[in-house]
Amino acid sequence: EPEVTQTPSHQVTQMGQEVILRCVPISNHLYFYWYRQILGQKVEFLVSFYNNEISEKSEIFDDQFSVERPDGSNFTLKIRSTKLEDSAMYFCASSDAVEYNEQFFGPGTRLTVL
Amino acid sequence: KNEVEQSPQNLTAQEGEFITINCSYSVGISALHWLQQHPGGGIVSLFMLSSGKKKHGRLIATINIQEKHSSLHITASHPRDSAVYICAVKGNQFYFGTGTSLTVIP
């Protein structure tokens, strides 16, 4: 069964460093999403991406964040200069031809900023 | 301000019980999702609703657009149903509830 994969599963970084979180969505999906979940808190929407551009983004997704689909398979989230408060689980998801249709989630990347 | 409110926050049930989890939202939406988050953190989509009712196995989800309310029902609950159930709505962005933590005791 096709699935969304994410790498790495756990990333530890120093404050101020850049990190890139990687996702491989399901191959025939067209819409891609990033979410984050700070430990013990609710899931929060970051950004949706379609046709090589951002469709929607939340207030959290400021200039420190960027997304890219560098090739036909990967979808990345970059945080330019990490802060302590960026520590969270980051989930990638994808859906097929209808935006916000049933989404398939990856297993998440736990980001720890020291 | 919480655009999505869920109740109860925590729920413990005996195996076999009928369970209802409620979700109320305050924004205009185009769709509502029910998600399941396992103890290990993984998230699975259960339903996407824009109207009416959907059923999948022992799970039933309903939505009342006029009342801005949705319910997730689990019939004949089982310990493997123990998880956090999350309601999320698509308004001008995607808003999530804080989740309902369900524990089903054998």
Short mmCIF file of N, CA and C in Angstrom, two decimals, chain A:
data_model
loop_
_atom_site.label_atom_id
_atom_site.label_comp_id
_atom_site.label_asym_id
_atom_site.label_seq_id
_atom_site.Cartn_x
_atom_site.Cartn_y
_atom_site.Cartn_z
N GLU A 1 0.85 -1.20 0.00
CA GLU A 1 0.00 0.00 0.00
C GLU A 1 0.88 1.24 0.00
N PRO A 2 0.59 2.21 -0.87
CA PRO A 2 1.44 3.40 -0.91
C PRO A 2 1.39 4.15 0.41
N GLU A 3 2.51 4.78 0.77
CA GLU A 3 2.54 5.53 2.00
C GLU A 3 3.43 6.75 1.84
N VAL A 4 3.22 7.71 2.73
CA VAL A 4 4.06 8.89 2.79
C VAL A 4 5.23 8.58 3.72
N THR A 5 6.42 8.91 3.27
CA THR A 5 7.60 8.67 4.10
C THR A 5 8.25 10.01 4.45
N GLN A 6 8.92 10.05 5.59
CA GLN A 6 9.61 11.25 6.04
C GLN A 6 10.98 10.89 6.58
N THR A 7 11.93 11.75 6.29
CA THR A 7 13.28 11.59 6.84
C THR A 7 13.83 12.93 7.28
N PRO A 8 14.65 12.98 8.34
CA PRO A 8 14.91 11.86 9.24
C PRO A 8 13.73 11.65 10.19
N SER A 9 13.79 10.61 10.99
CA SER A 9 12.73 10.41 11.99
C SER A 9 12.96 11.34 13.18
N HIS A 10 14.22 11.65 13.45
CA HIS A 10 14.55 12.56 14.55
C HIS A 10 15.74 13.41 14.14
N GLN A 11 15.61 14.70 14.33
CA GLN A 11 16.67 15.64 13.98
C GLN A 11 16.95 16.51 15.20
N VAL A 12 18.21 16.55 15.58
CA VAL A 12 18.63 17.41 16.68
C VAL A 12 19.53 18.49 16.08
N THR A 13 19.28 19.74 16.44
CA THR A 13 20.06 20.83 15.86
C THR A 13 20.29 21.91 16.91
N GLN A 14 21.28 22.74 16.65
CA GLN A 14 21.54 23.87 17.53
C GLN A 14 20.71 25.07 17.08
N MET A 15 20.29 25.85 18.04
CA MET A 15 19.55 27.08 17.74
C MET A 15 20.33 27.92 16.73
N GLY A 16 19.61 28.44 15.75
CA GLY A 16 20.24 29.26 14.72
C GLY A 16 20.66 28.50 13.49
N GLN A 17 20.68 27.19 13.57
CA GLN A 17 21.06 26.37 12.41
C GLN A 17 19.87 26.19 11.47
N GLU A 18 20.19 25.91 10.23
CA GLU A 18 19.17 25.60 9.23
C GLU A 18 18.89 24.09 9.25
N VAL A 19 17.63 23.74 9.10
CA VAL A 19 17.29 22.33 8.97
C VAL A 19 16.38 22.15 7.74
N ILE A 20 16.50 21.00 7.14
CA ILE A 20 15.62 20.62 6.03
C ILE A 20 14.98 19.29 6.39
N LEU A 21 13.67 19.30 6.41
CA LEU A 21 12.92 18.07 6.67
C LEU A 21 12.38 17.57 5.33
N ARG A 22 12.52 16.28 5.14
CA ARG A 22 12.17 15.72 3.83
C ARG A 22 10.97 14.79 3.89
N CYS A 23 10.22 14.81 2.81
CA CYS A 23 9.01 14.01 2.71
C CYS A 23 8.93 13.46 1.29
N VAL A 24 8.48 12.22 1.18
CA VAL A 24 8.16 11.67 -0.14
C VAL A 24 6.67 11.36 -0.11
N PRO A 25 5.86 12.19 -0.79
CA PRO A 25 4.41 11.95 -0.81
C PRO A 25 4.06 10.73 -1.65
N ILE A 26 2.81 10.35 -1.62
CA ILE A 26 2.33 9.27 -2.46
C ILE A 26 2.40 9.73 -3.92
N SER A 27 2.83 8.85 -4.79
CA SER A 27 3.33 9.26 -6.10
C SER A 27 2.29 9.96 -6.98
N ASN A 28 1.04 9.60 -6.93
CA ASN A 28 0.07 10.25 -7.82
C ASN A 28 -0.70 11.37 -7.14
N HIS A 29 -0.27 11.76 -5.95
CA HIS A 29 -0.93 12.84 -5.24
C HIS A 29 -0.44 14.20 -5.74
N LEU A 30 -1.35 15.18 -5.63
CA LEU A 30 -1.06 16.49 -6.20
C LEU A 30 -0.95 17.60 -5.15
N TYR A 31 -1.53 17.35 -3.97
CA TYR A 31 -1.53 18.37 -2.92
C TYR A 31 -0.66 17.88 -1.77
N PHE A 32 0.12 18.82 -1.22
CA PHE A 32 1.07 18.45 -0.18
C PHE A 32 0.95 19.45 0.96
N TYR A 33 1.18 18.94 2.17
CA TYR A 33 0.94 19.74 3.37
C TYR A 33 2.04 19.50 4.40
N TRP A 34 2.30 20.54 5.18
CA TRP A 34 3.12 20.38 6.38
C TRP A 34 2.33 20.85 7.59
N TYR A 35 2.44 20.05 8.67
CA TYR A 35 1.83 20.37 9.95
C TYR A 35 2.89 20.22 11.02
N ARG A 36 2.63 20.86 12.15
CA ARG A 36 3.53 20.60 13.28
C ARG A 36 2.70 20.36 14.54
N GLN A 37 3.31 19.65 15.47
CA GLN A 37 2.66 19.39 16.75
C GLN A 37 3.71 19.53 17.84
N ILE A 38 3.61 20.62 18.58
CA ILE A 38 4.47 20.79 19.74
C ILE A 38 4.03 19.79 20.80
N LEU A 39 5.00 19.24 21.52
CA LEU A 39 4.72 18.19 22.49
C LEU A 39 3.59 18.57 23.43
N GLY A 40 2.56 17.72 23.48
CA GLY A 40 1.45 17.95 24.38
C GLY A 40 0.40 18.93 23.87
N GLN A 41 0.61 19.45 22.67
CA GLN A 41 -0.33 20.43 22.12
C GLN A 41 -1.02 19.88 20.88
N LYS A 42 -1.92 20.68 20.34
CA LYS A 42 -2.67 20.20 19.18
C LYS A 42 -1.86 20.34 17.90
N VAL A 43 -2.30 19.64 16.89
CA VAL A 43 -1.69 19.74 15.58
C VAL A 43 -2.01 21.11 14.99
N GLU A 44 -1.02 21.69 14.30
CA GLU A 44 -1.20 23.02 13.70
C GLU A 44 -0.83 22.96 12.22
N PHE A 45 -1.64 23.60 11.41
CA PHE A 45 -1.38 23.68 9.97
C PHE A 45 -0.26 24.68 9.71
N LEU A 46 0.65 24.31 8.83
CA LEU A 46 1.69 25.24 8.41
C LEU A 46 1.44 25.74 6.99
N VAL A 47 1.34 24.81 6.04
CA VAL A 47 1.32 25.23 4.65
C VAL A 47 0.73 24.13 3.77
N SER A 48 0.09 24.54 2.68
CA SER A 48 -0.30 23.59 1.63
C SER A 48 0.35 24.02 0.32
N PHE A 49 0.56 23.05 -0.56
CA PHE A 49 1.38 23.27 -1.75
C PHE A 49 0.77 22.51 -2.90
N TYR A 50 0.62 23.22 -4.03
CA TYR A 50 0.03 22.59 -5.20
C TYR A 50 0.62 23.24 -6.44
N ASN A 51 0.90 22.43 -7.43
CA ASN A 51 1.38 22.94 -8.71
C ASN A 51 2.61 23.84 -8.54
N ASN A 52 3.49 23.38 -7.67
CA ASN A 52 4.77 24.05 -7.43
C ASN A 52 4.66 25.42 -6.81
N GLU A 53 3.55 25.66 -6.12
CA GLU A 53 3.49 26.90 -5.37
C GLU A 53 2.63 26.73 -4.12
N ILE A 54 2.83 27.64 -3.17
CA ILE A 54 2.08 27.59 -1.93
C ILE A 54 0.62 27.96 -2.21
N SER A 55 -0.32 27.11 -1.74
CA SER A 55 -1.74 27.41 -1.86
C SER A 55 -2.22 28.25 -0.69
N GLU A 56 -1.89 27.79 0.50
CA GLU A 56 -2.28 28.49 1.72
C GLU A 56 -1.18 28.33 2.75
N LYS A 57 -1.10 29.29 3.66
CA LYS A 57 -0.16 29.17 4.77
C LYS A 57 -0.77 29.81 5.99
N SER A 58 -0.32 29.35 7.15
CA SER A 58 -0.82 29.89 8.40
C SER A 58 0.12 31.00 8.89
N GLU A 59 -0.30 31.62 9.99
CA GLU A 59 0.50 32.69 10.58
C GLU A 59 1.85 32.16 11.09
N ILE A 60 1.88 30.86 11.39
CA ILE A 60 3.12 30.26 11.88
C ILE A 60 4.18 30.25 10.78
N PHE A 61 3.75 30.08 9.56
CA PHE A 61 4.66 29.91 8.43
C PHE A 61 5.19 31.27 8.00
N ASP A 62 6.19 31.75 8.76
CA ASP A 62 6.74 33.08 8.47
C ASP A 62 7.96 32.96 7.56
N ASP A 63 8.72 34.03 7.46
CA ASP A 63 9.85 34.07 6.52
C ASP A 63 10.96 33.07 6.87
N GLN A 64 10.91 32.51 8.07
CA GLN A 64 11.92 31.52 8.44
C GLN A 64 11.65 30.16 7.79
N PHE A 65 10.44 29.99 7.29
CA PHE A 65 10.05 28.71 6.70
C PHE A 65 9.99 28.82 5.18
N SER A 66 10.31 27.73 4.52
CA SER A 66 10.08 27.66 3.08
C SER A 66 9.83 26.20 2.72
N VAL A 67 9.12 26.02 1.61
CA VAL A 67 8.86 24.68 1.11
C VAL A 67 9.29 24.61 -0.34
N GLU A 68 9.58 23.38 -0.75
CA GLU A 68 10.06 23.19 -2.10
C GLU A 68 9.76 21.76 -2.54
N ARG A 69 9.53 21.64 -3.83
CA ARG A 69 9.43 20.30 -4.41
C ARG A 69 10.57 20.22 -5.44
N PRO A 70 11.76 19.87 -4.98
CA PRO A 70 12.94 20.01 -5.83
C PRO A 70 12.98 19.04 -7.01
N ASP A 71 12.25 17.96 -6.90
CA ASP A 71 12.19 17.00 -8.00
C ASP A 71 10.80 16.40 -8.02
N GLY A 72 10.61 15.33 -8.78
CA GLY A 72 9.26 14.78 -8.90
C GLY A 72 8.76 14.01 -7.70
N SER A 73 9.65 13.80 -6.72
CA SER A 73 9.21 12.94 -5.62
C SER A 73 9.31 13.59 -4.25
N ASN A 74 10.33 14.41 -4.00
CA ASN A 74 10.52 14.95 -2.67
C ASN A 74 9.75 16.25 -2.44
N PHE A 75 9.37 16.45 -1.19
CA PHE A 75 8.73 17.70 -0.76
C PHE A 75 9.43 18.08 0.54
N THR A 76 10.03 19.27 0.57
CA THR A 76 10.86 19.61 1.73
C THR A 76 10.33 20.83 2.46
N LEU A 77 10.60 20.85 3.75
CA LEU A 77 10.35 22.01 4.60
C LEU A 77 11.68 22.47 5.14
N LYS A 78 12.01 23.73 4.90
CA LYS A 78 13.27 24.30 5.40
C LYS A 78 12.96 25.32 6.47
N ILE A 79 13.69 25.23 7.56
CA ILE A 79 13.64 26.26 8.59
C ILE A 79 15.01 26.91 8.60
N ARG A 80 15.06 28.22 8.31
CA ARG A 80 16.35 28.86 8.04
C ARG A 80 17.21 29.02 9.27
N SER A 81 16.64 29.50 10.33
CA SER A 81 17.39 29.77 11.55
C SER A 81 16.54 29.30 12.71
N THR A 82 16.78 28.08 13.15
CA THR A 82 15.88 27.45 14.11
C THR A 82 15.90 28.16 15.46
N LYS A 83 14.72 28.15 16.09
CA LYS A 83 14.57 28.69 17.44
C LYS A 83 14.18 27.53 18.36
N LEU A 84 14.32 27.75 19.65
CA LEU A 84 13.94 26.71 20.61
C LEU A 84 12.48 26.30 20.42
N GLU A 85 11.63 27.30 20.13
CA GLU A 85 10.19 27.03 20.00
C GLU A 85 9.81 26.29 18.71
N ASP A 86 10.79 26.05 17.85
CA ASP A 86 10.53 25.23 16.66
C ASP A 86 10.57 23.74 16.98
N SER A 87 10.99 23.40 18.18
CA SER A 87 11.01 21.99 18.59
C SER A 87 9.59 21.44 18.55
N ALA A 88 9.39 20.40 17.78
CA ALA A 88 8.04 19.85 17.57
C ALA A 88 8.16 18.61 16.71
N MET A 89 7.03 17.93 16.55
CA MET A 89 6.92 16.87 15.55
C MET A 89 6.36 17.52 14.29
N TYR A 90 7.00 17.28 13.18
CA TYR A 90 6.55 17.84 11.90
C TYR A 90 6.01 16.71 11.04
N PHE A 91 4.76 16.87 10.62
CA PHE A 91 4.10 15.87 9.79
C PHE A 91 3.93 16.41 8.37
N CYS A 92 4.24 15.58 7.42
CA CYS A 92 3.94 15.83 6.02
C CYS A 92 2.69 15.02 5.66
N ALA A 93 1.88 15.52 4.75
CA ALA A 93 0.72 14.78 4.28
C ALA A 93 0.53 15.08 2.80
N SER A 94 -0.20 14.19 2.13
CA SER A 94 -0.53 14.43 0.74
C SER A 94 -1.95 13.97 0.47
N SER A 95 -2.55 14.55 -0.55
CA SER A 95 -3.88 14.13 -0.97
C SER A 95 -3.94 14.16 -2.49
N ASP A 96 -4.98 13.52 -3.02
CA ASP A 96 -5.02 13.35 -4.47
C ASP A 96 -5.61 14.58 -5.14
N ALA A 97 -6.55 14.39 -6.05
CA ALA A 97 -6.91 15.46 -6.96
C ALA A 97 -7.73 16.58 -6.32
N VAL A 98 -8.24 16.38 -5.13
CA VAL A 98 -9.09 17.40 -4.52
C VAL A 98 -8.37 17.95 -3.30
N GLU A 99 -8.20 19.27 -3.27
CA GLU A 99 -7.51 19.86 -2.13
C GLU A 99 -8.26 19.56 -0.84
N TYR A 100 -7.52 19.21 0.17
CA TYR A 100 -8.05 18.87 1.49
C TYR A 100 -8.98 17.68 1.45
N ASN A 101 -8.84 16.85 0.41
CA ASN A 101 -9.49 15.56 0.41
C ASN A 101 -8.83 14.70 1.47
N GLU A 102 -9.22 13.45 1.56
CA GLU A 102 -8.59 12.58 2.54
C GLU A 102 -7.07 12.69 2.42
N GLN A 103 -6.43 12.95 3.53
CA GLN A 103 -4.99 13.15 3.53
C GLN A 103 -4.29 11.93 4.12
N PHE A 104 -3.17 11.62 3.55
CA PHE A 104 -2.34 10.53 4.04
C PHE A 104 -1.12 11.16 4.70
N PHE A 105 -0.92 10.81 5.96
CA PHE A 105 0.13 11.43 6.76
C PHE A 105 1.37 10.56 6.80
N GLY A 106 2.51 11.23 6.81
CA GLY A 106 3.76 10.53 7.09
C GLY A 106 3.91 10.29 8.58
N PRO A 107 4.95 9.54 8.96
CA PRO A 107 5.15 9.19 10.37
C PRO A 107 5.69 10.33 11.21
N GLY A 108 6.12 11.41 10.57
CA GLY A 108 6.61 12.56 11.32
C GLY A 108 8.11 12.59 11.49
N THR A 109 8.64 13.80 11.64
CA THR A 109 10.03 14.03 12.02
C THR A 109 10.01 14.80 13.33
N ARG A 110 10.67 14.24 14.33
CA ARG A 110 10.77 14.97 15.61
C ARG A 110 11.99 15.88 15.55
N LEU A 111 11.75 17.18 15.61
CA LEU A 111 12.83 18.17 15.59
C LEU A 111 13.07 18.67 17.00
N THR A 112 14.30 18.56 17.43
CA THR A 112 14.70 19.07 18.73
C THR A 112 15.74 20.15 18.52
N VAL A 113 15.44 21.37 18.99
CA VAL A 113 16.36 22.50 18.87
C VAL A 113 16.96 22.77 20.24
N LEU A 114 18.29 22.72 20.31
CA LEU A 114 18.98 22.91 21.60
C LEU A 114 19.56 24.30 21.72
#
